[in-house]
Structures are given as structure tokens and as C-alpha cells.
PDB file of C-alpha atoms in Angstrom:
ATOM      1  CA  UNK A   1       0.000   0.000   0.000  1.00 48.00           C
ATOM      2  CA  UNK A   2       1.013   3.409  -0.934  1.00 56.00           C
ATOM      3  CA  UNK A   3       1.008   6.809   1.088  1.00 60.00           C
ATOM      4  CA  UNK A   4      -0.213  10.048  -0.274  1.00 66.00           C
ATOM      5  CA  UNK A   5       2.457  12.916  -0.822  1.00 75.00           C
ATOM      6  CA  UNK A   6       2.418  15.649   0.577  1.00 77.00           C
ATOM      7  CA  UNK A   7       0.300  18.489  -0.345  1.00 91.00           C
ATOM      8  CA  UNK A   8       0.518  18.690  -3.921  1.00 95.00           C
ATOM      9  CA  UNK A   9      -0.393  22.559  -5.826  1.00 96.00           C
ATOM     10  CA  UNK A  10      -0.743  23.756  -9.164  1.00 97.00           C
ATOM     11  CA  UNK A  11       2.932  25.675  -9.977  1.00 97.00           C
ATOM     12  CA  UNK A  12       4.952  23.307  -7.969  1.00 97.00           C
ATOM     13  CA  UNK A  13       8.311  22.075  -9.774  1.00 98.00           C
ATOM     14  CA  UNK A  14       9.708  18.990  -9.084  1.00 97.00           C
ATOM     15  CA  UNK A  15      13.611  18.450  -8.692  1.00 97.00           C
ATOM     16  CA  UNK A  16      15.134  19.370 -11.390  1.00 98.00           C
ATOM     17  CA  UNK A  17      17.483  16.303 -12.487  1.00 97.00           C
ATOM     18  CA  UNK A  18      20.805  16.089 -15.375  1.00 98.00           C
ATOM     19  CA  UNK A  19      21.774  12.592 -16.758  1.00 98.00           C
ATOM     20  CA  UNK A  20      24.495  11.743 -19.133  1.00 98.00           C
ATOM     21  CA  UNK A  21      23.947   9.486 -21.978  1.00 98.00           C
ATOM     22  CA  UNK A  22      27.141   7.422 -23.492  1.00 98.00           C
ATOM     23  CA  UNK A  23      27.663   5.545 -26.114  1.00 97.00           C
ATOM     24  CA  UNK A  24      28.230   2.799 -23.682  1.00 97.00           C
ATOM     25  CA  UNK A  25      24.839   3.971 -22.036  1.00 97.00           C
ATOM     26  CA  UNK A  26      23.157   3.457 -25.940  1.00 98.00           C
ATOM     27  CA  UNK A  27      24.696  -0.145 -26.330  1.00 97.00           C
ATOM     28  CA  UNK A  28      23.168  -1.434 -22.684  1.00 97.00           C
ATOM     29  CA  UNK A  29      19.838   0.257 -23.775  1.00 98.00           C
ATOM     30  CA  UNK A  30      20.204  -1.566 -27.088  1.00 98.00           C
ATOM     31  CA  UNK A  31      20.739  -4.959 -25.325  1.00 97.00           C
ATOM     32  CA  UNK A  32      18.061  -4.155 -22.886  1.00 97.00           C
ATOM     33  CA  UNK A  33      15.202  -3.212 -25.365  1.00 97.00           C
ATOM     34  CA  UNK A  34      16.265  -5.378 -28.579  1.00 97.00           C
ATOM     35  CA  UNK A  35      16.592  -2.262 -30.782  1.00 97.00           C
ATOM     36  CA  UNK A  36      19.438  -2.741 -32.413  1.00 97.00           C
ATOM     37  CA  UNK A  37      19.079   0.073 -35.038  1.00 98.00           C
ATOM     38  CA  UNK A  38      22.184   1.282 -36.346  1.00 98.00           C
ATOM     39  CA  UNK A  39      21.240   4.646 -35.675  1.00 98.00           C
ATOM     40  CA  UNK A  40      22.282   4.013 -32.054  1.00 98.00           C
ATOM     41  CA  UNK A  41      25.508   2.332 -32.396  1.00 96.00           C
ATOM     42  CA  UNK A  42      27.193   3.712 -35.888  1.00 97.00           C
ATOM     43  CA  UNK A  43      28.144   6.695 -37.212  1.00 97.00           C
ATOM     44  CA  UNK A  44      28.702   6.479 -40.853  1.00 97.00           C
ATOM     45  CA  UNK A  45      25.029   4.482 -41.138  1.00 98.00           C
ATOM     46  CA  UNK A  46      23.333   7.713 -38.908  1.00 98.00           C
ATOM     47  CA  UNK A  47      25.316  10.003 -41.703  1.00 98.00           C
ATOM     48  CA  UNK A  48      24.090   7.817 -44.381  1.00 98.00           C
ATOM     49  CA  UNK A  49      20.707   8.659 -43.239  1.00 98.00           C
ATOM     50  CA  UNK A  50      20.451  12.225 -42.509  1.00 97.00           C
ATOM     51  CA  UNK A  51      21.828  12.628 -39.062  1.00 97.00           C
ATOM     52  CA  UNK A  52      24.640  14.410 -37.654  1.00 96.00           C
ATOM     53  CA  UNK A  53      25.689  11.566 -35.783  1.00 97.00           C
ATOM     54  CA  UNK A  54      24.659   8.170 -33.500  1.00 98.00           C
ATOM     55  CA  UNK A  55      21.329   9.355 -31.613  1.00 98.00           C
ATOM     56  CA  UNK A  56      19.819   8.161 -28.530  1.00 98.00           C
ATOM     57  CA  UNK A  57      16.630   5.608 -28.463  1.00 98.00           C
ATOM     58  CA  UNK A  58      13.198   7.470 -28.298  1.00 97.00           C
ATOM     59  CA  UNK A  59      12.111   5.315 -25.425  1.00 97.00           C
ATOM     60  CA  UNK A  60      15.863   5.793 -23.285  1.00 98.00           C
ATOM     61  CA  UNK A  61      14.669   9.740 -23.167  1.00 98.00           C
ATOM     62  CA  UNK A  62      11.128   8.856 -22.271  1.00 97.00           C
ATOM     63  CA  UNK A  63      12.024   6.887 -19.984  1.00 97.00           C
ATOM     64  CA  UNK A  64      14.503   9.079 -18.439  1.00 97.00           C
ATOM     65  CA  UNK A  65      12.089  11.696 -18.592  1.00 97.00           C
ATOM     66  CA  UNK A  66       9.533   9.732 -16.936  1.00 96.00           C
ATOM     67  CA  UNK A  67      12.037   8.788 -13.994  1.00 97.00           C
ATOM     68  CA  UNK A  68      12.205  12.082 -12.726  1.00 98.00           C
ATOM     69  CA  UNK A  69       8.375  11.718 -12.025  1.00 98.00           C
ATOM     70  CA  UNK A  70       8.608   8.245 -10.559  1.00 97.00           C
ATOM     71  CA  UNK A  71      11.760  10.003  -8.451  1.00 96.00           C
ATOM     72  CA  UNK A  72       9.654  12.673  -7.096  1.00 97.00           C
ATOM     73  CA  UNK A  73       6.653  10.789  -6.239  1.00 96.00           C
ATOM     74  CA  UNK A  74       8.210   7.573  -4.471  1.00 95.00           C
ATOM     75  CA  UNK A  75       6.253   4.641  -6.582  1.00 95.00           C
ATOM     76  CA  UNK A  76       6.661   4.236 -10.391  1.00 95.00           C
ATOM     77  CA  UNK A  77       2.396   2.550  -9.751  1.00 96.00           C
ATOM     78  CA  UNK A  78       1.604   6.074  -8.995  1.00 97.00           C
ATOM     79  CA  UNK A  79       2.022   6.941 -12.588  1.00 97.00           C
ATOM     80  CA  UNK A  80      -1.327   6.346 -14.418  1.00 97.00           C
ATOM     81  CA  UNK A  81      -0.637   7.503 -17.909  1.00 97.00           C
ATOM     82  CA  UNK A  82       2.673   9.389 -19.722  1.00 97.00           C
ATOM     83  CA  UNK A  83       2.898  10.429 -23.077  1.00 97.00           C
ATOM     84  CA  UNK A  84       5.383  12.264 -25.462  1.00 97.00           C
ATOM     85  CA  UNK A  85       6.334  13.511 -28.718  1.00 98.00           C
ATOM     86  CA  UNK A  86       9.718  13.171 -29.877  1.00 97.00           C
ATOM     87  CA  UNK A  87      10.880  16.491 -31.564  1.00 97.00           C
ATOM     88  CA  UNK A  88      14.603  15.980 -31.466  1.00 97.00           C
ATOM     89  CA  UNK A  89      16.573  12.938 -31.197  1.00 97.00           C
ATOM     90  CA  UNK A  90      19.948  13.034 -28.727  1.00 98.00           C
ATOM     91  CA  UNK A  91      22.843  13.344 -30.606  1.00 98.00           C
ATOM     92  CA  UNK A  92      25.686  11.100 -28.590  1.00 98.00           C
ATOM     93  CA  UNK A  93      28.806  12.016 -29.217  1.00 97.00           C
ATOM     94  CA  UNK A  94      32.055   9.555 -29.311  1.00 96.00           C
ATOM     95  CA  UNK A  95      33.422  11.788 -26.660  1.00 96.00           C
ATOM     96  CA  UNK A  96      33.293   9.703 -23.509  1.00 90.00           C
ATOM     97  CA  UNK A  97      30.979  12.157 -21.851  1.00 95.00           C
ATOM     98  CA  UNK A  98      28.108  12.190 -24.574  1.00 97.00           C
ATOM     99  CA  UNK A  99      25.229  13.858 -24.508  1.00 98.00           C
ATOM    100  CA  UNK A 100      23.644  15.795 -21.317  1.00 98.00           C
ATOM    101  CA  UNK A 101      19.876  15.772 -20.833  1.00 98.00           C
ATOM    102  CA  UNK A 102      18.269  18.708 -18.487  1.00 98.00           C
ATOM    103  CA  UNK A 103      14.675  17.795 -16.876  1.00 98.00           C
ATOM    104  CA  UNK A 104      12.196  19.219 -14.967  1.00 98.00           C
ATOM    105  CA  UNK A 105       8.739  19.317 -14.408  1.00 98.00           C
ATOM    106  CA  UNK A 106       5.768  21.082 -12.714  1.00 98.00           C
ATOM    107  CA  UNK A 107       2.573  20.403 -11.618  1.00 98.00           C
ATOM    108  CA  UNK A 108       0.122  21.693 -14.306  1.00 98.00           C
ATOM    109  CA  UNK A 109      -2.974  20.857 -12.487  1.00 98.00           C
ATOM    110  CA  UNK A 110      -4.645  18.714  -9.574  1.00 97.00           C
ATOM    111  CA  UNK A 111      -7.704  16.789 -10.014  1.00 96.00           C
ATOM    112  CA  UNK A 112     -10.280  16.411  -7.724  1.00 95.00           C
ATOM    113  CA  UNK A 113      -9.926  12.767  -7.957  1.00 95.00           C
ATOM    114  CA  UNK A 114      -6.636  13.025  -6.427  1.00 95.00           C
ATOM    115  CA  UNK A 115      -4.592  12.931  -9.505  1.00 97.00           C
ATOM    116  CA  UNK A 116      -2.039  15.549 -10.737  1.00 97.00           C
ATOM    117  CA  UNK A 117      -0.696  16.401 -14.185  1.00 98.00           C
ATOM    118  CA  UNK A 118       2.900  17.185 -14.281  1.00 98.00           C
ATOM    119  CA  UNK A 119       4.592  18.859 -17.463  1.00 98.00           C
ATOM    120  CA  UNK A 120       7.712  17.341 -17.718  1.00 98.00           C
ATOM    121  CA  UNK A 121      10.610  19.434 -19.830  1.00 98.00           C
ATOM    122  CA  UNK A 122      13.667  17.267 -21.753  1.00 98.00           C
ATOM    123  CA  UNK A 123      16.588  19.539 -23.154  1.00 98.00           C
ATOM    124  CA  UNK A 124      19.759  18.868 -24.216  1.00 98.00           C
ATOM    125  CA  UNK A 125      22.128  21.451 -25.827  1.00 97.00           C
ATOM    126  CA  UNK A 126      19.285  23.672 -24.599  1.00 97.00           C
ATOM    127  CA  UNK A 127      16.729  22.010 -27.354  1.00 98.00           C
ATOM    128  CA  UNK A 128      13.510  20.584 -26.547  1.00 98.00           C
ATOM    129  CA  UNK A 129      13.858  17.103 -27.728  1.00 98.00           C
ATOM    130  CA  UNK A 130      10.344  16.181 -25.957  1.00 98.00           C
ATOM    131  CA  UNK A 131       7.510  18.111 -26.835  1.00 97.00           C
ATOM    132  CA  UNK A 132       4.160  17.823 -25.147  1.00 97.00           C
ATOM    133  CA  UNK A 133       5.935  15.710 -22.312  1.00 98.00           C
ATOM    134  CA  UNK A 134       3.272  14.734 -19.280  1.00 98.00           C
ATOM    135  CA  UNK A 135       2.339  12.129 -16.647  1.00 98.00           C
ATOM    136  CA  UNK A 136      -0.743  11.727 -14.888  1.00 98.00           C
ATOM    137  CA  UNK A 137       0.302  10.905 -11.221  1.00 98.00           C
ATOM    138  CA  UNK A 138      -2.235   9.449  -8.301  1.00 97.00           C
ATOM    139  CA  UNK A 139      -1.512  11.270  -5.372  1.00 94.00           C
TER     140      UNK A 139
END
């Protein structure tokens, strides 16, 4: 059984949270999930097809994104729905530091069923690369 948070209010941010993503990061992912694109793993095949470089998996930065909400509120079962757009992939560089993502999120409303929406915002290289980023949390 769960507890309730604490008094939850429109406006409130959550902790605001920075994670790294390596190359190294993008190959456990890869093995993790199955998706063994080459988009993720090789350069020369992400040039071939339009990008700059290797790029992170969709679902690594949603779920990233997603973590700071299950961080905040104490119980990933709290979460009742998430959703996202991807508007900009993470581009990983071969650096040994790769790519930085900045999130944060606030509480855009609370239900009276004791529910809250919170807005959740994914940058990196101060780009949105989530748009219309949210997760419905029971309180």
C-alpha cells in the first residue's frame, strides 16, 4: 500500500534532475530493449541517413524523462498515464561524456480525484527534444 504525498499545488516544480547518456549507455539500452538500429551504435550508417551523428533511443529519453516523475513521487504505480512527442533525437557524441539531458517538471494541475498532471521538460544542448511531455500521477 502506498502513502499520499504531501500536499501537492498547481505551480509546484519537481527536482530538477541532469543525466548523461554514453555511447556505452546506448549499447546497454540496445541490449536491454532489442533495438538494435544502427542509428544508435554507428556513425557512418546515422550520416548515411540524414543525421549528424549516433542518436539516442526514443524510449531511453522517455524513460529518463519519466524517472524524474517516478523520483519525485516515491512509486513508479503512482504513474497512471505518460505520453510524449519526440521532436529531437539526442545526438551522442564519441566523446566519452556524450550527450547531457536537463529535466524538470511542474505540476500543471490537480484533479479532484486526487490525480495531478505534471509537465515534464527534456533539453539537451538547450533544445527541446520532448515536446508535449506529461504524466498523470495518483496522489
Amino acid at each position: 500500500m502506498t502513502t499520499t504525498l504531501s500536499p501537492v499545488a498547481k505551480g509546484d516544480r519537481l527536482p530538477e534532475s541532469s543525466v548523461s547518456i554514453t555511447r556505452t549507455d546506448l549499447v546497454r539500452y540496445a541490449g536491454a530493449s532489442g533495438d538494435f538500429n544502427p542509428i544508435h551504435h554507428s556513425d557512418s550508417f546515422a550520416r548515411e541517413v540524414g543525421l549528424p551523428e549516433v542518436i539516442a533511443h526514443g524510449m531511453l529519453t522517455m524513460a529518463l524523462a519519466t524517472k524524474l516523475v517516478t523520483d519525485w513521487s516515491g512509486d513508479p504505480g503512482r504513474i497512471i498515464e505518460h505520453g510524449v512527442r519526440f521532436t529531437r533525437p539526442v545526438e551522442v557524441p564519441d566523446d566519452g561524456h556524450g550527450a547531457t539531458v536537463e529535466l524538470s517538471g511542474k505540476v500543471a494541475d490537480v484533479g479532484e480525484d486526487g490525480t495531478a498532471k505534471i509537465n515534464i521538460t527534456a533539453k539537451c544542448a538547450d533544445q527541446g527534444v520532448l515536446g508535449g511531455a506529461y504524466a498523470l500521477v495518483r496522489l
